[in-house]
Amino acid sequence: MLKVDDIHVYYGDSYILQGISLEVGEGEIVALLGRNGAGKTTTMRSIIGYNPPARGRITFMNEVISGRPVYENVRRGLGYVPEERRIFPDLTVSENLEVASRPARPGQTPWDLERLFHTFPLLVRLRQHLGGELSGGEQQMLAIARALAGNPRLLLLDEPCEGLAPVIVESLGNIISGLKRELPILMAEQNSHFALAIADRAYVIDKGRICHQGDACELSENEEIKSRYLAV
Ligand code: ATP
């Protein structure tokens, strides 16, 4: 469904992504793992369109999307939850969801408010609270719910459990696992324990290159890769 084919990305003179290739298929949760600074966020930003690749190609639903603006990629069905969440602090939880709402696509069950609150029960009692009043975990739930409100076909999640308390991480993991029935997900994570427990497959990125890829179960038992490339 999503195919990243040998992308090369620069920040000024810095050569950051040095030929990244990955794929996400229907019904899959795919993890992109790696230490701080490995290039996970840059990969996600390239896919959504903030850092277009200088070389290489990204296709989504058989259409080339690399080089296209973010709003077009969102309109085509990419949902993006950035690392810093970027919820609207002066809008209520309900308003944050309402402003992000987009019509569902043919054949899709729409992510209306009722369905979103059913999926994220923590947000129900916070409906009238301002985004800026929420805890980190509540903000993360809202950020994912808000991306879903756009009725995407595929979700890009950048470091969903960063900085969250363990109890919130656990319930977030359950929610993300449940979302697999609804749409494919590409999730960048430093927390490999969290990501490998819910992903089907994983790619490990180091210094802007994919250094390992495989089945999540196989990787979670690969102590060499985990100790060499992942924070465990
Ligand atoms: P993190 O977990 O810290 O987000 P990451 O794996 O997502 O790590 P990136 O944020 O993609 O890594 O960063 C990859 C490399 O690009 C790092 O060396 C970083 O210093 C560099 N970098 C990131 N953003 C910029 C920028 N705006 N200008 C220059 N270099 C950048």
mmCIF file of N, CA and C in Angstrom, residues 34-124:
data_model
loop_
_atom_site.group_PDB
_atom_site.id
_atom_site.type_symbol
_atom_site.label_atom_id
_atom_site.label_comp_id
_atom_site.label_asym_id
_atom_site.label_seq_id
_atom_site.Cartn_x
_atom_site.Cartn_y
_atom_site.Cartn_z
ATOM 1 N N GLY A 34 14.904 2.386 15.885
ATOM 2 C CA GLY A 34 16.272 2.889 15.827
ATOM 3 C C GLY A 34 16.509 3.852 16.969
ATOM 4 N N ARG A 35 17.780 4.067 17.247
ATOM 5 C CA ARG A 35 18.126 4.956 18.347
ATOM 6 C C ARG A 35 17.827 6.397 17.978
ATOM 7 N N ASN A 36 17.941 7.242 19.011
ATOM 8 C CA ASN A 36 17.853 8.671 18.846
ATOM 9 C C ASN A 36 18.737 9.149 17.694
ATOM 10 N N GLY A 37 18.176 9.897 16.761
ATOM 11 C CA GLY A 37 18.991 10.476 15.695
ATOM 12 C C GLY A 37 19.268 9.535 14.532
ATOM 13 N N ALA A 38 18.651 8.352 14.541
ATOM 14 C CA ALA A 38 18.935 7.370 13.481
ATOM 15 C C ALA A 38 18.322 7.760 12.142
ATOM 16 N N GLY A 39 17.215 8.556 12.205
ATOM 17 C CA GLY A 39 16.564 8.983 10.959
ATOM 18 C C GLY A 39 15.089 8.603 10.875
ATOM 19 N N LYS A 40 14.492 8.194 11.982
ATOM 20 C CA LYS A 40 13.086 7.755 11.973
ATOM 21 C C LYS A 40 12.143 8.906 11.619
ATOM 22 N N THR A 41 12.303 10.016 12.351
ATOM 23 C CA THR A 41 11.418 11.163 12.119
ATOM 24 C C THR A 41 11.597 11.705 10.702
ATOM 25 N N THR A 42 12.827 11.753 10.234
ATOM 26 C CA THR A 42 13.081 12.256 8.879
ATOM 27 C C THR A 42 12.381 11.366 7.854
ATOM 28 N N THR A 43 12.390 10.055 8.084
ATOM 29 C CA THR A 43 11.690 9.141 7.168
ATOM 30 C C THR A 43 10.187 9.451 7.166
ATOM 31 N N MET A 44 9.619 9.613 8.362
ATOM 32 C CA MET A 44 8.184 9.895 8.441
ATOM 33 C C MET A 44 7.861 11.234 7.763
ATOM 34 N N ARG A 45 8.705 12.226 7.998
ATOM 35 C CA ARG A 45 8.466 13.553 7.408
ATOM 36 C C ARG A 45 8.619 13.522 5.886
ATOM 37 N N SER A 46 9.491 12.652 5.407
ATOM 38 C CA SER A 46 9.635 12.522 3.952
ATOM 39 C C SER A 46 8.383 11.904 3.356
ATOM 40 N N ILE A 47 7.853 10.896 4.036
ATOM 41 C CA ILE A 47 6.671 10.218 3.497
ATOM 42 C C ILE A 47 5.492 11.192 3.437
ATOM 43 N N ILE A 48 5.276 11.938 4.507
ATOM 44 C CA ILE A 48 4.100 12.813 4.518
ATOM 45 C C ILE A 48 4.311 14.032 3.603
ATOM 46 N N GLY A 49 5.576 14.389 3.376
ATOM 47 C CA GLY A 49 5.830 15.449 2.402
ATOM 48 C C GLY A 49 6.579 16.670 2.924
ATOM 49 N N TYR A 50 6.950 16.682 4.217
ATOM 50 C CA TYR A 50 7.675 17.852 4.742
ATOM 51 C C TYR A 50 9.135 17.888 4.291
ATOM 52 N N ASN A 51 9.734 16.718 4.123
ATOM 53 C CA ASN A 51 11.128 16.657 3.660
ATOM 54 C C ASN A 51 11.211 15.764 2.424
ATOM 55 N N PRO A 52 10.831 16.306 1.260
ATOM 56 C CA PRO A 52 10.810 15.451 0.067
ATOM 57 C C PRO A 52 12.198 14.899 -0.241
ATOM 58 N N PRO A 53 12.260 13.667 -0.702
ATOM 59 C CA PRO A 53 13.575 13.087 -1.008
ATOM 60 C C PRO A 53 14.232 13.745 -2.219
ATOM 61 N N ALA A 54 15.563 13.886 -2.143
ATOM 62 C CA ALA A 54 16.311 14.409 -3.286
ATOM 63 C C ALA A 54 16.379 13.353 -4.381
ATOM 64 N N ARG A 55 16.404 12.089 -3.954
ATOM 65 C CA ARG A 55 16.389 10.961 -4.893
ATOM 66 C C ARG A 55 15.509 9.879 -4.318
ATOM 67 N N GLY A 56 15.019 8.985 -5.174
ATOM 68 C CA GLY A 56 14.170 7.889 -4.718
ATOM 69 C C GLY A 56 12.702 8.223 -4.902
ATOM 70 N N ARG A 57 11.858 7.285 -4.540
ATOM 71 C CA ARG A 57 10.452 7.420 -4.872
ATOM 72 C C ARG A 57 9.584 6.868 -3.752
ATOM 73 N N ILE A 58 8.472 7.536 -3.504
ATOM 74 C CA ILE A 58 7.502 7.032 -2.528
ATOM 75 C C ILE A 58 6.181 6.845 -3.267
ATOM 76 N N THR A 59 5.595 5.645 -3.168
ATOM 77 C CA THR A 59 4.286 5.433 -3.783
ATOM 78 C C THR A 59 3.288 5.025 -2.710
ATOM 79 N N PHE A 60 2.069 5.510 -2.892
ATOM 80 C CA PHE A 60 0.985 5.208 -1.958
ATOM 81 C C PHE A 60 -0.229 4.853 -2.805
ATOM 82 N N MET A 61 -0.763 3.664 -2.594
ATOM 83 C CA MET A 61 -1.887 3.166 -3.374
ATOM 84 C C MET A 61 -1.602 3.296 -4.880
ATOM 85 N N ASN A 62 -0.399 2.866 -5.227
ATOM 86 C CA ASN A 62 0.032 2.814 -6.635
ATOM 87 C C ASN A 62 0.205 4.179 -7.307
ATOM 88 N N GLU A 63 0.261 5.228 -6.519
ATOM 89 C CA GLU A 63 0.508 6.560 -7.096
ATOM 90 C C GLU A 63 1.800 7.109 -6.511
ATOM 91 N N VAL A 64 2.608 7.752 -7.343
ATOM 92 C CA VAL A 64 3.833 8.358 -6.817
ATOM 93 C C VAL A 64 3.445 9.610 -6.040
ATOM 94 N N ILE A 65 3.864 9.676 -4.771
ATOM 95 C CA ILE A 65 3.503 10.843 -3.940
ATOM 96 C C ILE A 65 4.721 11.668 -3.548
ATOM 97 N N SER A 66 5.943 11.143 -3.788
ATOM 98 C CA SER A 66 7.116 11.933 -3.380
ATOM 99 C C SER A 66 7.139 13.229 -4.171
ATOM 100 N N GLY A 67 7.447 14.321 -3.464
ATOM 101 C CA GLY A 67 7.478 15.631 -4.120
ATOM 102 C C GLY A 67 6.125 16.327 -4.071
ATOM 103 N N ARG A 68 5.087 15.643 -3.638
ATOM 104 C CA ARG A 68 3.772 16.282 -3.549
ATOM 105 C C ARG A 68 3.624 16.967 -2.194
ATOM 106 N N PRO A 69 2.818 18.042 -2.143
ATOM 107 C CA PRO A 69 2.668 18.748 -0.867
ATOM 108 C C PRO A 69 1.906 17.925 0.178
ATOM 109 N N VAL A 70 2.155 18.276 1.436
ATOM 110 C CA VAL A 70 1.563 17.533 2.555
ATOM 111 C C VAL A 70 0.040 17.462 2.414
ATOM 112 N N TYR A 71 -0.604 18.605 2.113
ATOM 113 C CA TYR A 71 -2.070 18.591 2.100
ATOM 114 C C TYR A 71 -2.626 17.618 1.070
ATOM 115 N N GLU A 72 -1.891 17.441 -0.035
ATOM 116 C CA GLU A 72 -2.368 16.483 -1.055
ATOM 117 C C GLU A 72 -2.230 15.051 -0.553
ATOM 118 N N ASN A 73 -1.124 14.800 0.143
ATOM 119 C CA ASN A 73 -0.916 13.444 0.661
ATOM 120 C C ASN A 73 -1.941 13.111 1.740
ATOM 121 N N VAL A 74 -2.293 14.111 2.531
ATOM 122 C CA VAL A 74 -3.332 13.908 3.551
ATOM 123 C C VAL A 74 -4.670 13.653 2.853
ATOM 124 N N ARG A 75 -4.935 14.439 1.826
ATOM 125 C CA ARG A 75 -6.189 14.263 1.094
ATOM 126 C C ARG A 75 -6.267 12.871 0.451
ATOM 127 N N ARG A 76 -5.123 12.372 0.010
ATOM 128 C CA ARG A 76 -5.094 11.025 -0.587
ATOM 129 C C ARG A 76 -5.294 9.923 0.431
ATOM 130 N N GLY A 77 -5.110 10.262 1.731
ATOM 131 C CA GLY A 77 -5.412 9.241 2.741
ATOM 132 C C GLY A 77 -4.278 8.892 3.687
ATOM 133 N N LEU A 78 -3.237 9.731 3.728
ATOM 134 C CA LEU A 78 -2.198 9.495 4.729
ATOM 135 C C LEU A 78 -2.550 10.276 5.993
ATOM 136 N N GLY A 79 -2.627 9.594 7.105
ATOM 137 C CA GLY A 79 -2.833 10.264 8.396
ATOM 138 C C GLY A 79 -1.487 10.336 9.094
ATOM 139 N N TYR A 80 -1.198 11.476 9.738
ATOM 140 C CA TYR A 80 0.132 11.667 10.328
ATOM 141 C C TYR A 80 -0.001 12.189 11.761
ATOM 142 N N VAL A 81 0.658 11.479 12.683
ATOM 143 C CA VAL A 81 0.708 11.951 14.074
ATOM 144 C C VAL A 81 2.165 12.267 14.377
ATOM 145 N N PRO A 82 2.519 13.565 14.392
ATOM 146 C CA PRO A 82 3.939 13.907 14.581
ATOM 147 C C PRO A 82 4.389 13.635 16.015
ATOM 148 N N GLU A 83 5.686 13.531 16.164
ATOM 149 C CA GLU A 83 6.280 13.258 17.478
ATOM 150 C C GLU A 83 5.806 14.276 18.520
ATOM 151 N N GLU A 84 5.701 15.541 18.089
ATOM 152 C CA GLU A 84 5.361 16.590 19.067
ATOM 153 C C GLU A 84 3.844 16.809 19.187
ATOM 154 N N ARG A 85 3.087 15.953 18.541
ATOM 155 C CA ARG A 85 1.616 15.853 18.669
ATOM 156 C C ARG A 85 0.838 17.032 18.114
ATOM 157 N N ARG A 86 1.274 18.227 18.387
ATOM 158 C CA ARG A 86 0.678 19.436 17.805
ATOM 159 C C ARG A 86 -0.837 19.501 17.901
ATOM 160 N N ILE A 87 -1.386 19.199 19.054
ATOM 161 C CA ILE A 87 -2.830 19.395 19.207
ATOM 162 C C ILE A 87 -3.083 20.886 19.432
ATOM 163 N N PHE A 88 -4.304 21.342 19.223
ATOM 164 C CA PHE A 88 -4.611 22.764 19.384
ATOM 165 C C PHE A 88 -4.895 23.039 20.859
ATOM 166 N N PRO A 89 -4.022 23.807 21.544
ATOM 167 C CA PRO A 89 -4.167 23.960 22.998
ATOM 168 C C PRO A 89 -5.396 24.759 23.409
ATOM 169 N N ASP A 90 -5.861 25.660 22.530
ATOM 170 C CA ASP A 90 -6.983 26.533 22.903
ATOM 171 C C ASP A 90 -8.333 25.996 22.448
ATOM 172 N N LEU A 91 -8.340 24.827 21.852
ATOM 173 C CA LEU A 91 -9.612 24.197 21.471
ATOM 174 C C LEU A 91 -9.887 23.043 22.434
ATOM 175 N N THR A 92 -11.167 22.756 22.626
ATOM 176 C CA THR A 92 -11.505 21.607 23.480
ATOM 177 C C THR A 92 -11.165 20.311 22.741
ATOM 178 N N VAL A 93 -11.244 19.224 23.497
ATOM 179 C CA VAL A 93 -10.989 17.906 22.903
ATOM 180 C C VAL A 93 -11.942 17.670 21.727
ATOM 181 N N SER A 94 -13.241 17.927 21.952
ATOM 182 C CA SER A 94 -14.222 17.719 20.865
ATOM 183 C C SER A 94 -13.898 18.610 19.673
ATOM 184 N N GLU A 95 -13.546 19.861 19.958
ATOM 185 C CA GLU A 95 -13.244 20.788 18.850
ATOM 186 C C GLU A 95 -11.996 20.348 18.077
ATOM 187 N N ASN A 96 -10.981 19.835 18.814
ATOM 188 C CA ASN A 96 -9.784 19.330 18.138
ATOM 189 C C ASN A 96 -10.161 18.247 17.132
ATOM 190 N N LEU A 97 -11.132 17.409 17.524
ATOM 191 C CA LEU A 97 -11.552 16.313 16.638
ATOM 192 C C LEU A 97 -12.405 16.850 15.492
ATOM 193 N N GLU A 98 -13.281 17.787 15.819
ATOM 194 C CA GLU A 98 -14.191 18.311 14.791
ATOM 195 C C GLU A 98 -13.436 19.025 13.675
ATOM 196 N N VAL A 99 -12.419 19.819 14.035
ATOM 197 C CA VAL A 99 -11.726 20.570 12.978
ATOM 198 C C VAL A 99 -10.936 19.651 12.049
ATOM 199 N N ALA A 100 -10.606 18.463 12.537
ATOM 200 C CA ALA A 100 -9.808 17.548 11.711
ATOM 201 C C ALA A 100 -10.678 16.618 10.873
ATOM 202 N N SER A 101 -11.974 16.705 11.080
ATOM 203 C CA SER A 101 -12.877 15.752 10.426
ATOM 204 C C SER A 101 -12.898 15.946 8.903
ATOM 205 N N ARG A 102 -12.813 14.841 8.190
ATOM 206 C CA ARG A 102 -12.925 14.851 6.721
ATOM 207 C C ARG A 102 -13.890 13.738 6.338
ATOM 208 N N PRO A 103 -14.540 13.881 5.185
ATOM 209 C CA PRO A 103 -15.508 12.848 4.812
ATOM 210 C C PRO A 103 -14.847 11.472 4.669
ATOM 211 N N ALA A 104 -15.600 10.447 5.020
ATOM 212 C CA ALA A 104 -15.088 9.081 4.849
ATOM 213 C C ALA A 104 -15.041 8.743 3.361
ATOM 214 N N ARG A 105 -14.205 7.763 3.022
ATOM 215 C CA ARG A 105 -14.099 7.330 1.623
ATOM 216 C C ARG A 105 -15.112 6.221 1.364
ATOM 217 N N PRO A 106 -15.435 5.995 0.108
ATOM 218 C CA PRO A 106 -16.398 4.939 -0.186
ATOM 219 C C PRO A 106 -15.972 3.614 0.457
ATOM 220 N N GLY A 107 -16.893 2.981 1.123
ATOM 221 C CA GLY A 107 -16.589 1.686 1.742
ATOM 222 C C GLY A 107 -16.015 1.788 3.143
ATOM 223 N N GLN A 108 -15.667 2.995 3.588
ATOM 224 C CA GLN A 108 -15.080 3.164 4.927
ATOM 225 C C GLN A 108 -16.179 3.391 5.967
ATOM 226 N N THR A 109 -16.004 2.809 7.156
ATOM 227 C CA THR A 109 -16.884 3.183 8.264
ATOM 228 C C THR A 109 -16.345 4.503 8.816
ATOM 229 N N PRO A 110 -17.134 5.578 8.811
ATOM 230 C CA PRO A 110 -16.570 6.879 9.195
ATOM 231 C C PRO A 110 -16.131 6.939 10.657
ATOM 232 N N TRP A 111 -15.038 7.635 10.874
ATOM 233 C CA TRP A 111 -14.574 7.897 12.243
ATOM 234 C C TRP A 111 -15.314 9.128 12.751
ATOM 235 N N ASP A 112 -16.563 8.948 13.158
ATOM 236 C CA ASP A 112 -17.287 10.086 13.724
ATOM 237 C C ASP A 112 -16.956 10.183 15.222
ATOM 238 N N LEU A 113 -17.490 11.228 15.869
ATOM 239 C CA LEU A 113 -17.117 11.461 17.273
ATOM 240 C C LEU A 113 -17.462 10.262 18.149
ATOM 241 N N GLU A 114 -18.610 9.679 17.893
ATOM 242 C CA GLU A 114 -19.040 8.556 18.730
ATOM 243 C C GLU A 114 -18.039 7.390 18.632
ATOM 244 N N ARG A 115 -17.626 7.107 17.429
ATOM 245 C CA ARG A 115 -16.681 5.999 17.240
ATOM 246 C C ARG A 115 -15.308 6.338 17.846
ATOM 247 N N LEU A 116 -14.902 7.582 17.703
ATOM 248 C CA LEU A 116 -13.609 7.994 18.270
ATOM 249 C C LEU A 116 -13.632 7.891 19.794
ATOM 250 N N PHE A 117 -14.718 8.363 20.418
ATOM 251 C CA PHE A 117 -14.789 8.296 21.886
ATOM 252 C C PHE A 117 -14.917 6.847 22.366
ATOM 253 N N HIS A 118 -15.521 6.012 21.545
ATOM 254 C CA HIS A 118 -15.623 4.599 21.903
ATOM 255 C C HIS A 118 -14.225 3.949 21.879
ATOM 256 N N THR A 119 -13.428 4.361 20.908
ATOM 257 C CA THR A 119 -12.073 3.789 20.768
ATOM 258 C C THR A 119 -11.100 4.377 21.789
ATOM 259 N N PHE A 120 -11.335 5.637 22.161
ATOM 260 C CA PHE A 120 -10.450 6.320 23.127
ATOM 261 C C PHE A 120 -11.277 6.738 24.352
ATOM 262 N N PRO A 121 -11.667 5.764 25.192
ATOM 263 C CA PRO A 121 -12.587 6.072 26.302
ATOM 264 C C PRO A 121 -12.020 7.109 27.280
ATOM 265 N N LEU A 122 -10.696 7.185 27.358
ATOM 266 C CA LEU A 122 -10.067 8.163 28.246
ATOM 267 C C LEU A 122 -10.487 9.594 27.901
ATOM 268 N N LEU A 123 -10.832 9.808 26.631
ATOM 269 C CA LEU A 123 -11.144 11.178 26.190
ATOM 270 C C LEU A 123 -12.588 11.590 26.503
ATOM 271 N N VAL A 124 -13.430 10.609 26.853
ATOM 272 C CA VAL A 124 -14.850 10.917 27.010
ATOM 273 C C VAL A 124 -15.079 12.000 28.071
#
